[in-house]
Amino acid sequence: MNTLNTTDFKHVAIIMDGNGRWAEQRGRPRLIGHQEGARRIKEIVRACPHLGVSHLTVFAFSTENWKRTQAEVAGLMSLFRRYIRKEMQDFMKEGVRVRFIGDRIRLDAKLRGLMDEVEELTQNNSRIHLTIALNYGGRDEVARASRRLAEQVALGRINPADVDETTLARFLDTCFLPDPDLVIRTSGEARISNFLLWQSAYAEYEFIDTYWPDFTKEIFSEVMQRFGKRDRRFGAVVA
Ligand code: FPP
């Protein structure tokens, strides 16, 4: 794998799509695809420091994914619990700080407990910042942020005339994160699916044909090399 020579660290966000199709292609249950997808995360997290990526955010479960069969939802929830338990020590070894975004209210107590535990355990790590989006939806996030902001206005703590983009951003789940520089979606679909809607205003996008369980660190490296060549103007005209 090529190591990028950069001191300019980036936030990459990934929509890990194609687990189901990967499994179906092999005549296996969809959950096997999710299991392979979970394994894939480790290789990609480990590659981050070599590719100039300081922040990695992965979309694990959306607010819309509850519409899947009860068996698939239960299987995914159980996979999340096993994943956190299994990877906890590895996160410490690799210097990974783990945090979650999304609405935790609908998640079961055992999973919420493990999320709190891994966030607390890894809170002093800073080599790689891994954010896992769980029961996350961009519109839901903005709605919840607006509700909390409105509560502060009602209490007289914020003047409506002072509300601007920075104020709202402070109430988003992602208040601790820089905006993503690059959003990658695997599996060949070219959709955003309610992921980081506010935060991706100036992000670059890469839609990759590979299913997530086949997304290797070599493909990740190629994507980052391409990203390095992009001309990012953020709405300005470069003289
Ligand atoms: C989309 O593929 C993937 C998901 C809805 C789940 C993502 C979960 C993982 C990668 C594994 C577990 C993650 C963690 C953090 C342990 P899809 O099922 O929609 O695939 P399809 O479009 O081919 O059906």
PDB file of C-alpha atoms and ligand atoms in Angstrom:
ATOM      1  CA  MET A   1       0.000   0.000   0.000  1.00  0.00           C
ATOM      2  CA  ASN A   2       1.276   3.475  -0.854  1.00  0.00           C
ATOM      3  CA  THR A   3       1.671   5.704   2.167  1.00  0.00           C
ATOM      4  CA  LEU A   4       0.622   9.270   1.467  1.00  0.00           C
ATOM      5  CA  ASN A   5       3.111  11.890   2.523  1.00  0.00           C
ATOM      6  CA  THR A   6       0.829  14.424   4.151  1.00  0.00           C
ATOM      7  CA  THR A   7       0.658  16.379   7.358  1.00  0.00           C
ATOM      8  CA  ASP A   8      -2.797  17.652   6.426  1.00  0.00           C
ATOM      9  CA  PHE A   9      -5.089  15.196   8.227  1.00  0.00           C
ATOM     10  CA  LYS A  10      -8.544  14.547   6.902  1.00  0.00           C
ATOM     11  CA  HIS A  11     -12.006  13.411   7.891  1.00  0.00           C
ATOM     12  CA  VAL A  12     -13.329  10.595   5.705  1.00  0.00           C
ATOM     13  CA  ALA A  13     -16.901   9.316   6.088  1.00  0.00           C
ATOM     14  CA  ILE A  14     -18.010   5.978   4.619  1.00  0.00           C
ATOM     15  CA  ILE A  15     -21.414   4.573   3.689  1.00  0.00           C
ATOM     16  CA  MET A  16     -20.580   0.857   3.993  1.00  0.00           C
ATOM     17  CA  ASP A  17     -23.051  -0.451   1.427  1.00  0.00           C
ATOM     18  CA  GLY A  18     -23.378  -3.821  -0.288  1.00  0.00           C
ATOM     19  CA  ASN A  19     -23.101  -6.331   2.576  1.00  0.00           C
ATOM     20  CA  GLY A  20     -26.421  -7.948   1.661  1.00  0.00           C
ATOM     21  CA  ARG A  21     -25.623  -8.268  -2.046  1.00  0.00           C
ATOM     22  CA  TRP A  22     -22.133  -9.590  -1.242  1.00  0.00           C
ATOM     23  CA  ALA A  23     -23.739 -12.394   0.790  1.00  0.00           C
ATOM     24  CA  GLU A  24     -26.547 -13.092  -1.693  1.00  0.00           C
ATOM     25  CA  GLN A  25     -24.005 -13.427  -4.515  1.00  0.00           C
ATOM     26  CA  ARG A  26     -22.436 -16.268  -2.502  1.00  0.00           C
ATOM     27  CA  GLY A  27     -25.777 -17.854  -1.595  1.00  0.00           C
ATOM     28  CA  ARG A  28     -25.214 -16.958   2.079  1.00  0.00           C
ATOM     29  CA  PRO A  29     -27.563 -15.230   4.581  1.00  0.00           C
ATOM     30  CA  ARG A  30     -27.407 -11.410   4.598  1.00  0.00           C
ATOM     31  CA  LEU A  31     -26.050 -11.436   8.147  1.00  0.00           C
ATOM     32  CA  ILE A  32     -22.886 -13.164   6.940  1.00  0.00           C
ATOM     33  CA  GLY A  33     -22.358 -10.120   4.715  1.00  0.00           C
ATOM     34  CA  HIS A  34     -22.727  -7.818   7.735  1.00  0.00           C
ATOM     35  CA  GLN A  35     -20.237  -9.953   9.687  1.00  0.00           C
ATOM     36  CA  GLU A  36     -17.697  -9.688   6.866  1.00  0.00           C
ATOM     37  CA  GLY A  37     -18.448  -5.972   6.719  1.00  0.00           C
ATOM     38  CA  ALA A  38     -17.658  -5.613  10.412  1.00  0.00           C
ATOM     39  CA  ARG A  39     -14.290  -7.386   9.888  1.00  0.00           C
ATOM     40  CA  ARG A  40     -13.469  -4.962   7.074  1.00  0.00           C
ATOM     41  CA  ILE A  41     -13.643  -1.967   9.400  1.00  0.00           C
ATOM     42  CA  LYS A  42     -10.466  -2.980  11.277  1.00  0.00           C
ATOM     43  CA  GLU A  43      -8.263  -2.970   8.162  1.00  0.00           C
ATOM     44  CA  ILE A  44      -9.625   0.397   7.076  1.00  0.00           C
ATOM     45  CA  VAL A  45      -9.189   1.960  10.541  1.00  0.00           C
ATOM     46  CA  ARG A  46      -5.585   0.686  10.700  1.00  0.00           C
ATOM     47  CA  ALA A  47      -4.826   2.177   7.276  1.00  0.00           C
ATOM     48  CA  CYS A  48      -6.007   5.656   8.288  1.00  0.00           C
ATOM     49  CA  PRO A  49      -2.788   7.079   9.817  1.00  0.00           C
ATOM     50  CA  HIS A  50      -0.830   5.924   6.729  1.00  0.00           C
ATOM     51  CA  LEU A  51      -3.232   7.715   4.398  1.00  0.00           C
ATOM     52  CA  GLY A  52      -3.440  11.059   6.171  1.00  0.00           C
ATOM     53  CA  VAL A  53      -6.842  10.300   7.680  1.00  0.00           C
ATOM     54  CA  SER A  54      -7.259  11.396  11.307  1.00  0.00           C
ATOM     55  CA  HIS A  55     -11.063  11.060  11.481  1.00  0.00           C
ATOM     56  CA  LEU A  56     -13.087   8.168  10.110  1.00  0.00           C
ATOM     57  CA  THR A  57     -16.879   8.066  10.387  1.00  0.00           C
ATOM     58  CA  VAL A  58     -18.786   4.943   9.362  1.00  0.00           C
ATOM     59  CA  PHE A  59     -22.528   4.552   8.767  1.00  0.00           C
ATOM     60  CA  ALA A  60     -23.506   1.354  10.604  1.00  0.00           C
ATOM     61  CA  PHE A  61     -27.297   1.701  11.020  1.00  0.00           C
ATOM     62  CA  SER A  62     -29.660   4.367   9.761  1.00  0.00           C
ATOM     63  CA  THR A  63     -32.944   5.634  11.203  1.00  0.00           C
ATOM     64  CA  GLU A  64     -34.551   3.936   8.161  1.00  0.00           C
ATOM     65  CA  ASN A  65     -32.884   0.536   8.720  1.00  0.00           C
ATOM     66  CA  TRP A  66     -35.537  -0.391  11.341  1.00  0.00           C
ATOM     67  CA  LYS A  67     -37.760  -1.176   8.312  1.00  0.00           C
ATOM     68  CA  ARG A  68     -35.692  -4.324   7.591  1.00  0.00           C
ATOM     69  CA  THR A  69     -36.920  -7.724   8.795  1.00  0.00           C
ATOM     70  CA  GLN A  70     -36.930  -8.209  12.546  1.00  0.00           C
ATOM     71  CA  ALA A  71     -34.351 -10.998  12.133  1.00  0.00           C
ATOM     72  CA  GLU A  72     -31.916  -8.736  10.256  1.00  0.00           C
ATOM     73  CA  VAL A  73     -32.339  -5.860  12.741  1.00  0.00           C
ATOM     74  CA  ALA A  74     -31.823  -8.215  15.711  1.00  0.00           C
ATOM     75  CA  GLY A  75     -28.808  -9.783  13.986  1.00  0.00           C
ATOM     76  CA  LEU A  76     -27.253  -6.367  13.372  1.00  0.00           C
ATOM     77  CA  MET A  77     -27.843  -5.240  16.979  1.00  0.00           C
ATOM     78  CA  SER A  78     -26.225  -8.425  18.257  1.00  0.00           C
ATOM     79  CA  LEU A  79     -23.308  -7.881  15.834  1.00  0.00           C
ATOM     80  CA  PHE A  80     -22.793  -4.323  17.156  1.00  0.00           C
ATOM     81  CA  ARG A  81     -22.649  -5.628  20.738  1.00  0.00           C
ATOM     82  CA  ARG A  82     -20.184  -8.407  19.824  1.00  0.00           C
ATOM     83  CA  TYR A  83     -18.085  -5.987  17.767  1.00  0.00           C
ATOM     84  CA  ILE A  84     -17.671  -3.487  20.619  1.00  0.00           C
ATOM     85  CA  ARG A  85     -16.810  -6.234  23.145  1.00  0.00           C
ATOM     86  CA  LYS A  86     -14.334  -7.889  20.781  1.00  0.00           C
ATOM     87  CA  GLU A  87     -12.585  -4.751  19.520  1.00  0.00           C
ATOM     88  CA  MET A  88     -12.360  -2.813  22.808  1.00  0.00           C
ATOM     89  CA  GLN A  89      -8.743  -3.843  23.575  1.00  0.00           C
ATOM     90  CA  ASP A  90      -7.645  -3.448  19.971  1.00  0.00           C
ATOM     91  CA  PHE A  91      -8.922   0.144  19.982  1.00  0.00           C
ATOM     92  CA  MET A  92      -6.673   0.776  22.980  1.00  0.00           C
ATOM     93  CA  LYS A  93      -3.693  -0.877  21.275  1.00  0.00           C
ATOM     94  CA  GLU A  94      -4.163   1.179  18.091  1.00  0.00           C
ATOM     95  CA  GLY A  95      -4.888   4.485  19.868  1.00  0.00           C
ATOM     96  CA  VAL A  96      -8.446   4.711  18.508  1.00  0.00           C
ATOM     97  CA  ARG A  97     -10.904   7.057  20.158  1.00  0.00           C
ATOM     98  CA  VAL A  98     -14.417   5.737  19.548  1.00  0.00           C
ATOM     99  CA  ARG A  99     -17.561   7.828  19.612  1.00  0.00           C
ATOM    100  CA  PHE A 100     -21.104   7.354  18.378  1.00  0.00           C
ATOM    101  CA  ILE A 101     -23.565   9.630  16.636  1.00  0.00           C
ATOM    102  CA  GLY A 102     -27.284   9.029  16.223  1.00  0.00           C
ATOM    103  CA  ASP A 103     -30.272   8.745  18.525  1.00  0.00           C
ATOM    104  CA  ARG A 104     -29.500   6.189  21.258  1.00  0.00           C
ATOM    105  CA  ILE A 105     -33.017   6.204  22.713  1.00  0.00           C
ATOM    106  CA  ARG A 106     -34.303   3.294  20.563  1.00  0.00           C
ATOM    107  CA  LEU A 107     -31.236   1.089  21.105  1.00  0.00           C
ATOM    108  CA  ASP A 108     -31.354  -1.626  23.755  1.00  0.00           C
ATOM    109  CA  ALA A 109     -29.871  -0.949  27.176  1.00  0.00           C
ATOM    110  CA  LYS A 110     -27.089  -3.537  26.813  1.00  0.00           C
ATOM    111  CA  LEU A 111     -25.851  -1.969  23.574  1.00  0.00           C
ATOM    112  CA  ARG A 112     -26.111   1.557  25.011  1.00  0.00           C
ATOM    113  CA  GLY A 113     -24.073   0.417  28.031  1.00  0.00           C
ATOM    114  CA  LEU A 114     -21.319  -0.953  25.774  1.00  0.00           C
ATOM    115  CA  MET A 115     -21.318   2.266  23.714  1.00  0.00           C
ATOM    116  CA  ASP A 116     -20.820   4.314  26.897  1.00  0.00           C
ATOM    117  CA  GLU A 117     -18.117   1.915  28.067  1.00  0.00           C
ATOM    118  CA  VAL A 118     -16.025   2.059  24.881  1.00  0.00           C
ATOM    119  CA  GLU A 119     -16.412   5.852  24.644  1.00  0.00           C
ATOM    120  CA  GLU A 120     -15.167   6.236  28.203  1.00  0.00           C
ATOM    121  CA  LEU A 121     -12.358   3.694  27.881  1.00  0.00           C
ATOM    122  CA  THR A 122     -10.953   5.280  24.697  1.00  0.00           C
ATOM    123  CA  GLN A 123     -11.532   8.931  25.600  1.00  0.00           C
ATOM    124  CA  ASN A 124      -7.814   9.765  25.934  1.00  0.00           C
ATOM    125  CA  ASN A 125      -6.792   8.149  22.625  1.00  0.00           C
ATOM    126  CA  SER A 126      -6.074  10.502  19.752  1.00  0.00           C
ATOM    127  CA  ARG A 127      -4.226   8.610  16.995  1.00  0.00           C
ATOM    128  CA  ILE A 128      -7.434   7.795  15.079  1.00  0.00           C
ATOM    129  CA  HIS A 129     -10.895   9.226  15.737  1.00  0.00           C
ATOM    130  CA  LEU A 130     -13.486   6.599  14.819  1.00  0.00           C
ATOM    131  CA  THR A 131     -17.113   7.712  14.859  1.00  0.00           C
ATOM    132  CA  ILE A 132     -19.825   5.096  14.392  1.00  0.00           C
ATOM    133  CA  ALA A 133     -23.223   6.315  13.192  1.00  0.00           C
ATOM    134  CA  LEU A 134     -25.845   4.098  14.862  1.00  0.00           C
ATOM    135  CA  ASN A 135     -29.555   4.809  14.506  1.00  0.00           C
ATOM    136  CA  TYR A 136     -28.391   7.902  12.661  1.00  0.00           C
ATOM    137  CA  GLY A 137     -30.270  10.002  10.099  1.00  0.00           C
ATOM    138  CA  GLY A 138     -29.197  13.454   8.944  1.00  0.00           C
ATOM    139  CA  ARG A 139     -32.711  14.912   9.029  1.00  0.00           C
ATOM    140  CA  ASP A 140     -33.417  13.334  12.411  1.00  0.00           C
ATOM    141  CA  GLU A 141     -30.157  14.819  13.734  1.00  0.00           C
ATOM    142  CA  VAL A 142     -31.066  18.338  12.548  1.00  0.00           C
ATOM    143  CA  ALA A 143     -34.588  17.961  14.004  1.00  0.00           C
ATOM    144  CA  ARG A 144     -33.220  16.817  17.396  1.00  0.00           C
ATOM    145  CA  ALA A 145     -30.640  19.633  17.373  1.00  0.00           C
ATOM    146  CA  SER A 146     -33.367  22.182  16.565  1.00  0.00           C
ATOM    147  CA  ARG A 147     -35.491  20.865  19.431  1.00  0.00           C
ATOM    148  CA  ARG A 148     -32.630  21.270  21.921  1.00  0.00           C
ATOM    149  CA  LEU A 149     -31.828  24.727  20.556  1.00  0.00           C
ATOM    150  CA  ALA A 150     -35.502  25.761  20.831  1.00  0.00           C
ATOM    151  CA  GLU A 151     -35.498  24.582  24.464  1.00  0.00           C
ATOM    152  CA  GLN A 152     -32.558  26.887  25.191  1.00  0.00           C
ATOM    153  CA  VAL A 153     -34.355  29.774  23.467  1.00  0.00           C
ATOM    154  CA  ALA A 154     -37.503  29.073  25.514  1.00  0.00           C
ATOM    155  CA  LEU A 155     -35.408  29.173  28.696  1.00  0.00           C
ATOM    156  CA  GLY A 156     -34.067  32.575  27.652  1.00  0.00           C
ATOM    157  CA  ARG A 157     -30.482  31.282  27.392  1.00  0.00           C
ATOM    158  CA  ILE A 158     -30.158  31.955  23.660  1.00  0.00           C
ATOM    159  CA  ASN A 159     -31.454  34.999  21.828  1.00  0.00           C
ATOM    160  CA  PRO A 160     -33.165  33.979  18.530  1.00  0.00           C
ATOM    161  CA  ALA A 161     -31.388  36.863  16.799  1.00  0.00           C
ATOM    162  CA  ASP A 162     -28.039  35.228  17.682  1.00  0.00           C
ATOM    163  CA  VAL A 163     -28.863  31.887  16.064  1.00  0.00           C
ATOM    164  CA  ASP A 164     -26.591  31.223  13.094  1.00  0.00           C
ATOM    165  CA  GLU A 165     -24.924  28.198  11.472  1.00  0.00           C
ATOM    166  CA  THR A 166     -22.353  27.921  14.261  1.00  0.00           C
ATOM    167  CA  THR A 167     -25.069  27.924  16.926  1.00  0.00           C
ATOM    168  CA  LEU A 168     -26.993  25.084  15.294  1.00  0.00           C
ATOM    169  CA  ALA A 169     -23.792  23.089  14.635  1.00  0.00           C
ATOM    170  CA  ARG A 170     -23.087  23.112  18.380  1.00  0.00           C
ATOM    171  CA  PHE A 171     -26.314  21.141  18.951  1.00  0.00           C
ATOM    172  CA  LEU A 172     -25.635  18.490  16.295  1.00  0.00           C
ATOM    173  CA  ASP A 173     -24.432  15.002  17.279  1.00  0.00           C
ATOM    174  CA  THR A 174     -21.238  15.815  15.370  1.00  0.00           C
ATOM    175  CA  CYS A 175     -20.364  18.907  17.471  1.00  0.00           C
ATOM    176  CA  PHE A 176     -16.984  17.311  18.314  1.00  0.00           C
ATOM    177  CA  LEU A 177     -16.080  16.566  14.676  1.00  0.00           C
ATOM    178  CA  PRO A 178     -14.630  18.566  11.784  1.00  0.00           C
ATOM    179  CA  ASP A 179     -16.784  18.463   8.622  1.00  0.00           C
ATOM    180  CA  PRO A 180     -16.010  15.478   6.363  1.00  0.00           C
ATOM    181  CA  ASP A 181     -13.582  16.199   3.532  1.00  0.00           C
ATOM    182  CA  LEU A 182     -14.568  13.097   1.612  1.00  0.00           C
ATOM    183  CA  VAL A 183     -17.637  10.833   1.651  1.00  0.00           C
ATOM    184  CA  ILE A 184     -17.185   7.363   0.147  1.00  0.00           C
ATOM    185  CA  ARG A 185     -20.086   5.056  -0.721  1.00  0.00           C
ATOM    186  CA  THR A 186     -19.368   1.490  -1.728  1.00  0.00           C
ATOM    187  CA  SER A 187     -21.521  -0.919  -3.804  1.00  0.00           C
ATOM    188  CA  GLY A 188     -22.068   1.247  -6.873  1.00  0.00           C
ATOM    189  CA  GLU A 189     -25.101   3.163  -5.576  1.00  0.00           C
ATOM    190  CA  ALA A 190     -24.823   6.945  -5.990  1.00  0.00           C
ATOM    191  CA  ARG A 191     -27.014   8.177  -3.120  1.00  0.00           C
ATOM    192  CA  ILE A 192     -26.435   9.961   0.162  1.00  0.00           C
ATOM    193  CA  SER A 193     -29.192   8.134   2.095  1.00  0.00           C
ATOM    194  CA  ASN A 194     -29.585  10.785   4.807  1.00  0.00           C
ATOM    195  CA  PHE A 195     -25.906  10.633   5.884  1.00  0.00           C
ATOM    196  CA  LEU A 196     -24.219  13.764   7.326  1.00  0.00           C
ATOM    197  CA  LEU A 197     -26.493  16.075   5.308  1.00  0.00           C
ATOM    198  CA  TRP A 198     -25.513  19.297   7.090  1.00  0.00           C
ATOM    199  CA  GLN A 199     -21.847  18.410   7.508  1.00  0.00           C
ATOM    200  CA  SER A 200     -21.211  17.390   3.880  1.00  0.00           C
ATOM    201  CA  ALA A 201     -22.004  20.789   2.362  1.00  0.00           C
ATOM    202  CA  TYR A 202     -18.504  20.985   0.844  1.00  0.00           C
ATOM    203  CA  ALA A 203     -17.438  17.362   0.974  1.00  0.00           C
ATOM    204  CA  GLU A 204     -16.093  15.555  -2.058  1.00  0.00           C
ATOM    205  CA  TYR A 205     -17.821  12.292  -3.007  1.00  0.00           C
ATOM    206  CA  GLU A 206     -16.513   8.960  -4.291  1.00  0.00           C
ATOM    207  CA  PHE A 207     -18.909   6.236  -5.372  1.00  0.00           C
ATOM    208  CA  ILE A 208     -17.048   2.930  -5.582  1.00  0.00           C
ATOM    209  CA  ASP A 209     -18.363  -0.171  -7.390  1.00  0.00           C
ATOM    210  CA  THR A 210     -16.955  -2.625  -4.823  1.00  0.00           C
ATOM    211  CA  TYR A 211     -19.260  -4.115  -2.157  1.00  0.00           C
ATOM    212  CA  TRP A 212     -18.187  -3.109   1.362  1.00  0.00           C
ATOM    213  CA  PRO A 213     -16.895  -6.580   2.434  1.00  0.00           C
ATOM    214  CA  ASP A 214     -14.446  -6.400  -0.529  1.00  0.00           C
ATOM    215  CA  PHE A 215     -13.253  -2.829   0.165  1.00  0.00           C
ATOM    216  CA  THR A 216      -9.540  -3.256   0.914  1.00  0.00           C
ATOM    217  CA  LYS A 217      -6.905  -0.878   2.232  1.00  0.00           C
ATOM    218  CA  GLU A 218      -5.433  -0.860  -1.298  1.00  0.00           C
ATOM    219  CA  ILE A 219      -8.723   0.444  -2.737  1.00  0.00           C
ATOM    220  CA  PHE A 220      -8.904   2.952   0.129  1.00  0.00           C
ATOM    221  CA  SER A 221      -5.372   4.103  -0.725  1.00  0.00           C
ATOM    222  CA  GLU A 222      -6.301   4.576  -4.416  1.00  0.00           C
ATOM    223  CA  VAL A 223      -9.368   6.624  -3.402  1.00  0.00           C
ATOM    224  CA  MET A 224      -7.215   8.834  -1.155  1.00  0.00           C
ATOM    225  CA  GLN A 225      -4.631   9.332  -3.936  1.00  0.00           C
ATOM    226  CA  ARG A 226      -7.438  10.499  -6.260  1.00  0.00           C
ATOM    227  CA  PHE A 227      -8.862  12.737  -3.534  1.00  0.00           C
ATOM    228  CA  GLY A 228      -5.414  14.350  -3.081  1.00  0.00           C
ATOM    229  CA  LYS A 229      -5.555  15.530  -6.699  1.00  0.00           C
ATOM    230  CA  ARG A 230      -8.945  17.231  -6.412  1.00  0.00           C
ATOM    231  CA  ASP A 231      -9.203  20.984  -6.608  1.00  0.00           C
ATOM    232  CA  ARG A 232     -11.293  22.070  -3.615  1.00  0.00           C
ATOM    233  CA  ARG A 233     -12.495  25.671  -3.790  1.00  0.00           C
ATOM    234  CA  PHE A 234     -15.283  25.778  -1.159  1.00  0.00           C
ATOM    235  CA  GLY A 235     -17.313  28.120  -3.344  1.00  0.00           C
ATOM    236  CA  ALA A 236     -14.445  30.544  -3.930  1.00  0.00           C
ATOM    237  CA  VAL A 237     -12.716  31.398  -7.211  1.00  0.00           C
ATOM    238  CA  VAL A 238      -9.009  30.691  -7.139  1.00  0.00           C
ATOM    239  CA  ALA A 239      -6.995  33.464  -8.874  1.00  0.00           C
TER     240      ALA A 239
HETATM  241  C1  FPP B   1     -25.560  -1.621   4.098  1.00  0.00           C
HETATM  242  O1  FPP B   1     -25.500  -2.797   3.315  1.00  0.00           O
HETATM  243  C2  FPP B   1     -25.021  -1.913   5.382  1.00  0.00           C
HETATM  244  C3  FPP B   1     -25.696  -1.800   6.570  1.00  0.00           C
HETATM  245  C4  FPP B   1     -27.092  -1.359   6.678  1.00  0.00           C
HETATM  246  C5  FPP B   1     -25.058  -2.177   7.833  1.00  0.00           C
HETATM  247  C6  FPP B   1     -23.638  -1.756   7.962  1.00  0.00           C
HETATM  248  C7  FPP B   1     -23.019  -2.629   8.941  1.00  0.00           C
HETATM  249  C8  FPP B   1     -21.782  -3.136   8.861  1.00  0.00           C
HETATM  250  C9  FPP B   1     -20.786  -2.804   7.846  1.00  0.00           C
HETATM  251  C10 FPP B   1     -21.314  -4.164   9.821  1.00  0.00           C
HETATM  252  C11 FPP B   1     -21.333  -3.845  11.223  1.00  0.00           C
HETATM  253  C12 FPP B   1     -20.815  -2.524  11.623  1.00  0.00           C
HETATM  254  C13 FPP B   1     -20.225  -2.305  12.804  1.00  0.00           C
HETATM  255  C14 FPP B   1     -19.880  -0.947  13.222  1.00  0.00           C
HETATM  256  C15 FPP B   1     -19.872  -3.415  13.689  1.00  0.00           C
HETATM  257  P1  FPP B   1     -26.859  -3.460   2.843  1.00  0.00           P
HETATM  258  O2  FPP B   1     -27.258  -4.466   3.860  1.00  0.00           O
HETATM  259  O3  FPP B   1     -27.873  -2.403   2.596  1.00  0.00           O
HETATM  260  O4  FPP B   1     -26.415  -4.151   1.534  1.00  0.00           O
HETATM  261  P2  FPP B   1     -27.314  -4.318   0.223  1.00  0.00           P
HETATM  262  O5  FPP B   1     -27.620  -2.928  -0.267  1.00  0.00           O
HETATM  263  O6  FPP B   1     -26.419  -5.068  -0.684  1.00  0.00           O
HETATM  264  O7  FPP B   1     -28.537  -5.090   0.621  1.00  0.00           O
END
